[in-house]
Structures are given as structure tokens and as C-alpha cells.
């Protein structure tokens, strides 16, 4: 696949459509997941934009097949973005969105029913043969950074064994290339990747069983400049402090339960506070590109990695 202005223009259009679909959703008042709320609850609009760009990149890679597809999503969370994605998919496509959390799936099924979308319980670690054999493509967005390198490798081998020949496995994660530190310190994350570290991992056939793969990039100079600035100002320090608190509390179950309850209450209040000014989506979209050729030259402007794996 060669990056052209048309590809990036289509990506921007799809991001805009996804954004519009998410904006229509009612913000759940009581539902809060382990990371302080599902994406549609988050106050950081750049985070929502990042997630919309991830789904748009999946659509860009799969649309070029030119045929009807049956898709499986791993780690759908609250289901909000899965629902938005299903609403803009080409006619004839079907999406089965999965998660291993029953509470997340109950929320998703209650709020996001539609004809071309279903939600199912699935823990890929224990999935049996045939569980994914029907899928033309599987995608897993912003999940791999929550896994150790060893766990990520086991997951790749597991999915490879479950897919039919010719099926694709698309993964997205944040890109650390532009940051001064290789790791943000964000508590739920275990490993964060740069373009080079991800490419190196994938080239290791003991770590990655997929012989055919590509590593692409979501690029926006504005997004990455703001993200680097925020991390350097206070983000890294707050992340490390939060990580320390989580580590200490996790040693005592009662203390950890109390921490989670307090955090959930704080996030609920924070999510309801009015925001100052509006989010100028168009100004961000003007700098957004999906780079599939020459991706190694985008270290200072890339905020996201998109990995496309194909089973031979």
C-alpha cells in the first residue's frame, strides 16, 4: 500500500464520521472502567481523536480488499467506538466485538445494539480452535501496551494459530518515537513501543509468527507537539506518582478496593465538569496523515503505530 494524499483525505473523512457518531452517544454517568472512564467519557478530546484515527486506519487498510468482510475485534471495552465503527463500515461488513469483561459487555449490549454488530465474551488466551476461523480480519486497538513483551508474543502466536490462511491481524498502539523517554510511566501500561522497537520485535520470528507484516504510522505534528509538551511539563511526574500509589495499594486488597472507589468517584465528578472553550477538531485534522510508505522518516510527528499482520 502506498501513501497518497487521497488515502490521508479518506482517513480524515472517516475520522470525522467516527467523531460525529461518538458525539451522538449519551455519556454514561455511572459507568467507569479501570482507566477512569470509557473513551466517550474522557475529557481529553485528543484521546478520542487518537482512538477515532485508529479505527479509521483499520478501515483504510481493510477497505482496499473491495469485498464484504467479517471482522472480529479483541478488547472492545465499553463498545462505544465499536458501535461508531460499525455505523460507518461499508455495506455488507459484519463486526463481532469481544472482551473478557462481562460488565463491559453488559454495558455494550445495553447501549449499542445494531444489525451489523454483536458483542461476545472472549478471552483469547483460552480460545479454542475454530473460535476465529470464520474471521477475514481481527483487530486489537490500544491493547498491546498493556501486556508484557512475553505476553504479547504469546498472544500473537495464539491468534496466528486461530486464524485462517490469508486473514489479517491489525494492531494499534501509541508511538513513543518523539518522546525523550521510552516509557510514559502511565500505570496501566507495561510496554510502550517506538517505530524502531516495534519493527525490531516483529522481525524476530520467535516473537512474531506472522511472516508478512507492515508497520505504518498515524502522523500529526500538532498532536505530537502538544503531547510531548504536556508530558514534559507535568504528565510524566503525575504518571510516576500515580504508578507508585497503585503499586503500594495493590499489596493490600482492601486498600486497593478503596483506591479504586475513590478514583471512580473522582473521575465521575471530573467528567461532569464543564470544559473551557471548544475543541477545534478541524485544526487537528488538517495535520493528520496516514503514512504507509517512508514511515521510518516520521519520528518527530508520529503519535500512533498501526501494525498489519497477514497469516500466510
PDB file of N, CA and C in Angstrom, residues 221-283:
ATOM      1  N   UNK A 221       1.805  16.590  13.355  1.00  0.00           N
ATOM      2  CA  UNK A 221       2.754  17.434  14.093  1.00  0.00           C
ATOM      3  C   UNK A 221       2.112  18.136  15.283  1.00  0.00           C
ATOM      4  N   UNK A 222       0.870  18.585  15.131  1.00  0.00           N
ATOM      5  CA  UNK A 222       0.236  19.315  16.231  1.00  0.00           C
ATOM      6  C   UNK A 222      -0.023  18.404  17.423  1.00  0.00           C
ATOM      7  N   UNK A 223      -0.567  17.221  17.168  1.00  0.00           N
ATOM      8  CA  UNK A 223      -0.872  16.309  18.268  1.00  0.00           C
ATOM      9  C   UNK A 223       0.390  15.937  19.029  1.00  0.00           C
ATOM     10  N   UNK A 224       1.459  15.610  18.311  1.00  0.00           N
ATOM     11  CA  UNK A 224       2.664  15.142  18.998  1.00  0.00           C
ATOM     12  C   UNK A 224       3.358  16.276  19.738  1.00  0.00           C
ATOM     13  N   UNK A 225       3.349  17.487  19.193  1.00  0.00           N
ATOM     14  CA  UNK A 225       3.950  18.621  19.902  1.00  0.00           C
ATOM     15  C   UNK A 225       3.231  18.855  21.229  1.00  0.00           C
ATOM     16  N   UNK A 226       1.904  18.815  21.213  1.00  0.00           N
ATOM     17  CA  UNK A 226       1.137  19.039  22.438  1.00  0.00           C
ATOM     18  C   UNK A 226       1.335  17.897  23.433  1.00  0.00           C
ATOM     19  N   UNK A 227       1.391  16.659  22.922  1.00  0.00           N
ATOM     20  CA  UNK A 227       1.564  15.507  23.804  1.00  0.00           C
ATOM     21  C   UNK A 227       2.929  15.523  24.489  1.00  0.00           C
ATOM     22  N   UNK A 228       3.969  15.823  23.721  1.00  0.00           N
ATOM     23  CA  UNK A 228       5.317  15.897  24.296  1.00  0.00           C
ATOM     24  C   UNK A 228       5.399  17.027  25.316  1.00  0.00           C
ATOM     25  N   UNK A 229       4.812  18.171  24.992  1.00  0.00           N
ATOM     26  CA  UNK A 229       4.815  19.313  25.912  1.00  0.00           C
ATOM     27  C   UNK A 229       4.125  18.969  27.226  1.00  0.00           C
ATOM     28  N   UNK A 230       2.943  18.344  27.132  1.00  0.00           N
ATOM     29  CA  UNK A 230       2.192  18.018  28.341  1.00  0.00           C
ATOM     30  C   UNK A 230       2.939  17.006  29.209  1.00  0.00           C
ATOM     31  N   UNK A 231       3.569  16.030  28.576  1.00  0.00           N
ATOM     32  CA  UNK A 231       4.314  15.040  29.355  1.00  0.00           C
ATOM     33  C   UNK A 231       5.518  15.675  30.035  1.00  0.00           C
ATOM     34  N   UNK A 232       6.218  16.548  29.328  1.00  0.00           N
ATOM     35  CA  UNK A 232       7.407  17.182  29.903  1.00  0.00           C
ATOM     36  C   UNK A 232       7.053  18.155  31.026  1.00  0.00           C
ATOM     37  N   UNK A 233       5.891  18.798  30.921  1.00  0.00           N
ATOM     38  CA  UNK A 233       5.505  19.782  31.937  1.00  0.00           C
ATOM     39  C   UNK A 233       5.115  19.122  33.251  1.00  0.00           C
ATOM     40  N   UNK A 234       4.198  18.174  33.185  1.00  0.00           N
ATOM     41  CA  UNK A 234       3.703  17.581  34.427  1.00  0.00           C
ATOM     42  C   UNK A 234       3.234  16.143  34.253  1.00  0.00           C
ATOM     43  N   UNK A 235       3.012  15.704  33.028  1.00  0.00           N
ATOM     44  CA  UNK A 235       2.422  14.393  32.800  1.00  0.00           C
ATOM     45  C   UNK A 235       3.260  13.242  33.315  1.00  0.00           C
ATOM     46  N   UNK A 236       4.553  13.273  33.030  1.00  0.00           N
ATOM     47  CA  UNK A 236       5.414  12.163  33.451  1.00  0.00           C
ATOM     48  C   UNK A 236       5.460  12.064  34.975  1.00  0.00           C
ATOM     49  N   UNK A 237       5.600  13.191  35.649  1.00  0.00           N
ATOM     50  CA  UNK A 237       5.659  13.187  37.115  1.00  0.00           C
ATOM     51  C   UNK A 237       4.366  12.654  37.716  1.00  0.00           C
ATOM     52  N   UNK A 238       3.232  13.094  37.186  1.00  0.00           N
ATOM     53  CA  UNK A 238       1.942  12.609  37.690  1.00  0.00           C
ATOM     54  C   UNK A 238       1.770  11.120  37.422  1.00  0.00           C
ATOM     55  N   UNK A 239       2.196  10.670  36.242  1.00  0.00           N
ATOM     56  CA  UNK A 239       2.106   9.245  35.917  1.00  0.00           C
ATOM     57  C   UNK A 239       2.930   8.401  36.881  1.00  0.00           C
ATOM     58  N   UNK A 240       4.156   8.845  37.165  1.00  0.00           N
ATOM     59  CA  UNK A 240       5.012   8.081  38.074  1.00  0.00           C
ATOM     60  C   UNK A 240       4.445   8.066  39.490  1.00  0.00           C
ATOM     61  N   UNK A 241       3.884   9.198  39.920  1.00  0.00           N
ATOM     62  CA  UNK A 241       3.278   9.262  41.246  1.00  0.00           C
ATOM     63  C   UNK A 241       2.073   8.334  41.320  1.00  0.00           C
ATOM     64  N   UNK A 242       1.239   8.374  40.298  1.00  0.00           N
ATOM     65  CA  UNK A 242       0.072   7.502  40.240  1.00  0.00           C
ATOM     66  C   UNK A 242       0.493   6.036  40.222  1.00  0.00           C
ATOM     67  N   UNK A 243       1.549   5.746  39.488  1.00  0.00           N
ATOM     68  CA  UNK A 243       2.051   4.372  39.405  1.00  0.00           C
ATOM     69  C   UNK A 243       2.531   3.886  40.773  1.00  0.00           C
ATOM     70  N   UNK A 244       3.193   4.776  41.509  1.00  0.00           N
ATOM     71  CA  UNK A 244       3.671   4.423  42.849  1.00  0.00           C
ATOM     72  C   UNK A 244       2.502   4.147  43.786  1.00  0.00           C
ATOM     73  N   UNK A 245       1.485   5.006  43.747  1.00  0.00           N
ATOM     74  CA  UNK A 245       0.299   4.815  44.590  1.00  0.00           C
ATOM     75  C   UNK A 245      -0.379   3.489  44.260  1.00  0.00           C
ATOM     76  N   UNK A 246      -0.537   3.201  42.977  1.00  0.00           N
ATOM     77  CA  UNK A 246      -1.167   1.942  42.557  1.00  0.00           C
ATOM     78  C   UNK A 246      -0.366   0.738  43.035  1.00  0.00           C
ATOM     79  N   UNK A 247       0.954   0.844  42.947  1.00  0.00           N
ATOM     80  CA  UNK A 247       1.816  -0.263  43.369  1.00  0.00           C
ATOM     81  C   UNK A 247       1.689  -0.526  44.865  1.00  0.00           C
ATOM     82  N   UNK A 248       1.687   0.534  45.661  1.00  0.00           N
ATOM     83  CA  UNK A 248       1.581   0.385  47.117  1.00  0.00           C
ATOM     84  C   UNK A 248       0.213  -0.172  47.499  1.00  0.00           C
ATOM     85  N   UNK A 249      -0.842   0.373  46.907  1.00  0.00           N
ATOM     86  CA  UNK A 249      -2.201  -0.054  47.255  1.00  0.00           C
ATOM     87  C   UNK A 249      -2.478  -1.492  46.831  1.00  0.00           C
ATOM     88  N   UNK A 250      -1.868  -1.930  45.739  1.00  0.00           N
ATOM     89  CA  UNK A 250      -2.138  -3.271  45.219  1.00  0.00           C
ATOM     90  C   UNK A 250      -1.658  -4.379  46.153  1.00  0.00           C
ATOM     91  N   UNK A 251      -0.818  -4.034  47.116  1.00  0.00           N
ATOM     92  CA  UNK A 251      -0.311  -5.038  48.059  1.00  0.00           C
ATOM     93  C   UNK A 251      -1.340  -5.404  49.120  1.00  0.00           C
ATOM     94  N   UNK A 252      -2.388  -4.605  49.236  1.00  0.00           N
ATOM     95  CA  UNK A 252      -3.425  -4.848  50.240  1.00  0.00           C
ATOM     96  C   UNK A 252      -4.785  -4.734  49.554  1.00  0.00           C
ATOM     97  N   UNK A 253      -5.526  -5.812  49.492  1.00  0.00           N
ATOM     98  CA  UNK A 253      -6.771  -5.860  48.725  1.00  0.00           C
ATOM     99  C   UNK A 253      -7.783  -4.814  49.182  1.00  0.00           C
ATOM    100  N   UNK A 254      -7.926  -4.630  50.490  1.00  0.00           N
ATOM    101  CA  UNK A 254      -8.903  -3.660  50.988  1.00  0.00           C
ATOM    102  C   UNK A 254      -8.499  -2.234  50.619  1.00  0.00           C
ATOM    103  N   UNK A 255      -7.210  -1.949  50.715  1.00  0.00           N
ATOM    104  CA  UNK A 255      -6.720  -0.616  50.348  1.00  0.00           C
ATOM    105  C   UNK A 255      -6.902  -0.383  48.852  1.00  0.00           C
ATOM    106  N   UNK A 256      -6.650  -1.416  48.055  1.00  0.00           N
ATOM    107  CA  UNK A 256      -6.805  -1.286  46.608  1.00  0.00           C
ATOM    108  C   UNK A 256      -8.267  -1.053  46.233  1.00  0.00           C
ATOM    109  N   UNK A 257      -9.189  -1.746  46.889  1.00  0.00           N
ATOM    110  CA  UNK A 257     -10.611  -1.526  46.635  1.00  0.00           C
ATOM    111  C   UNK A 257     -11.010  -0.101  46.977  1.00  0.00           C
ATOM    112  N   UNK A 258     -10.484   0.409  48.087  1.00  0.00           N
ATOM    113  CA  UNK A 258     -10.771   1.787  48.478  1.00  0.00           C
ATOM    114  C   UNK A 258     -10.206   2.761  47.448  1.00  0.00           C
ATOM    115  N   UNK A 259      -8.981   2.510  46.990  1.00  0.00           N
ATOM    116  CA  UNK A 259      -8.371   3.389  45.979  1.00  0.00           C
ATOM    117  C   UNK A 259      -9.208   3.424  44.708  1.00  0.00           C
ATOM    118  N   UNK A 260      -9.671   2.258  44.262  1.00  0.00           N
ATOM    119  CA  UNK A 260     -10.482   2.192  43.052  1.00  0.00           C
ATOM    120  C   UNK A 260     -11.800   2.937  43.226  1.00  0.00           C
ATOM    121  N   UNK A 261     -12.413   2.810  44.402  1.00  0.00           N
ATOM    122  CA  UNK A 261     -13.678   3.503  44.660  1.00  0.00           C
ATOM    123  C   UNK A 261     -13.491   5.014  44.657  1.00  0.00           C
ATOM    124  N   UNK A 262     -12.428   5.468  45.312  1.00  0.00           N
ATOM    125  CA  UNK A 262     -12.142   6.907  45.347  1.00  0.00           C
ATOM    126  C   UNK A 262     -11.831   7.418  43.950  1.00  0.00           C
ATOM    127  N   UNK A 263     -11.011   6.673  43.203  1.00  0.00           N
ATOM    128  CA  UNK A 263     -10.652   7.084  41.843  1.00  0.00           C
ATOM    129  C   UNK A 263     -11.886   7.167  40.957  1.00  0.00           C
ATOM    130  N   UNK A 264     -12.783   6.173  41.078  1.00  0.00           N
ATOM    131  CA  UNK A 264     -14.000   6.174  40.274  1.00  0.00           C
ATOM    132  C   UNK A 264     -14.862   7.387  40.589  1.00  0.00           C
ATOM    133  N   UNK A 265     -14.988   7.716  41.880  1.00  0.00           N
ATOM    134  CA  UNK A 265     -15.789   8.877  42.278  1.00  0.00           C
ATOM    135  C   UNK A 265     -15.193  10.167  41.734  1.00  0.00           C
ATOM    136  N   UNK A 266     -13.872  10.288  41.817  1.00  0.00           N
ATOM    137  CA  UNK A 266     -13.199  11.490  41.305  1.00  0.00           C
ATOM    138  C   UNK A 266     -13.399  11.616  39.806  1.00  0.00           C
ATOM    139  N   UNK A 267     -13.243  10.510  39.080  1.00  0.00           N
ATOM    140  CA  UNK A 267     -13.403  10.545  37.631  1.00  0.00           C
ATOM    141  C   UNK A 267     -14.834  10.911  37.234  1.00  0.00           C
ATOM    142  N   UNK A 268     -15.812  10.408  37.992  1.00  0.00           N
ATOM    143  CA  UNK A 268     -17.208  10.730  37.680  1.00  0.00           C
ATOM    144  C   UNK A 268     -17.458  12.229  37.820  1.00  0.00           C
ATOM    145  N   UNK A 269     -16.960  12.805  38.900  1.00  0.00           N
ATOM    146  CA  UNK A 269     -17.125  14.247  39.111  1.00  0.00           C
ATOM    147  C   UNK A 269     -16.386  15.026  38.034  1.00  0.00           C
ATOM    148  N   UNK A 270     -15.157  14.621  37.763  1.00  0.00           N
ATOM    149  CA  UNK A 270     -14.321  15.318  36.777  1.00  0.00           C
ATOM    150  C   UNK A 270     -14.960  15.297  35.393  1.00  0.00           C
ATOM    151  N   UNK A 271     -15.572  14.149  35.042  1.00  0.00           N
ATOM    152  CA  UNK A 271     -16.183  14.017  33.718  1.00  0.00           C
ATOM    153  C   UNK A 271     -17.369  14.957  33.536  1.00  0.00           C
ATOM    154  N   UNK A 272     -18.009  15.352  34.641  1.00  0.00           N
ATOM    155  CA  UNK A 272     -19.198  16.201  34.548  1.00  0.00           C
ATOM    156  C   UNK A 272     -18.876  17.690  34.580  1.00  0.00           C
ATOM    157  N   UNK A 273     -17.660  18.035  34.916  1.00  0.00           N
ATOM    158  CA  UNK A 273     -17.305  19.450  34.979  1.00  0.00           C
ATOM    159  C   UNK A 273     -17.342  20.074  33.587  1.00  0.00           C
ATOM    160  N   UNK A 274     -17.826  21.305  33.482  1.00  0.00           N
ATOM    161  CA  UNK A 274     -17.849  21.974  32.169  1.00  0.00           C
ATOM    162  C   UNK A 274     -16.436  22.236  31.673  1.00  0.00           C
ATOM    163  N   UNK A 275     -16.252  22.123  30.358  1.00  0.00           N
ATOM    164  CA  UNK A 275     -14.944  22.369  29.767  1.00  0.00           C
ATOM    165  C   UNK A 275     -14.841  23.799  29.274  1.00  0.00           C
ATOM    166  N   UNK A 276     -13.646  24.344  29.368  1.00  0.00           N
ATOM    167  CA  UNK A 276     -13.413  25.701  28.895  1.00  0.00           C
ATOM    168  C   UNK A 276     -13.169  25.691  27.389  1.00  0.00           C
ATOM    169  N   UNK A 277     -13.955  26.473  26.680  1.00  0.00           N
ATOM    170  CA  UNK A 277     -13.746  26.573  25.241  1.00  0.00           C
ATOM    171  C   UNK A 277     -14.142  25.301  24.523  1.00  0.00           C
ATOM    172  N   UNK A 278     -14.033  25.324  23.210  1.00  0.00           N
ATOM    173  CA  UNK A 278     -14.371  24.164  22.409  1.00  0.00           C
ATOM    174  C   UNK A 278     -13.121  23.485  21.881  1.00  0.00           C
ATOM    175  N   UNK A 279     -13.300  22.289  21.389  1.00  0.00           N
ATOM    176  CA  UNK A 279     -12.202  21.542  20.788  1.00  0.00           C
ATOM    177  C   UNK A 279     -12.276  21.754  19.285  1.00  0.00           C
ATOM    178  N   UNK A 280     -11.235  22.343  18.721  1.00  0.00           N
ATOM    179  CA  UNK A 280     -11.228  22.671  17.300  1.00  0.00           C
ATOM    180  C   UNK A 280     -10.763  21.458  16.492  1.00  0.00           C
ATOM    181  N   UNK A 281     -11.696  20.563  16.214  1.00  0.00           N
ATOM    182  CA  UNK A 281     -11.373  19.317  15.520  1.00  0.00           C
ATOM    183  C   UNK A 281     -10.708  19.576  14.176  1.00  0.00           C
ATOM    184  N   UNK A 282     -11.235  20.514  13.410  1.00  0.00           N
ATOM    185  CA  UNK A 282     -10.711  20.766  12.066  1.00  0.00           C
ATOM    186  C   UNK A 282      -9.239  21.154  12.086  1.00  0.00           C
ATOM    187  N   UNK A 283      -8.824  21.904  13.094  1.00  0.00           N
ATOM    188  CA  UNK A 283      -7.427  22.336  13.146  1.00  0.00           C
ATOM    189  C   UNK A 283      -6.487  21.154  13.366  1.00  0.00           C
TER     190      UNK A 283
END
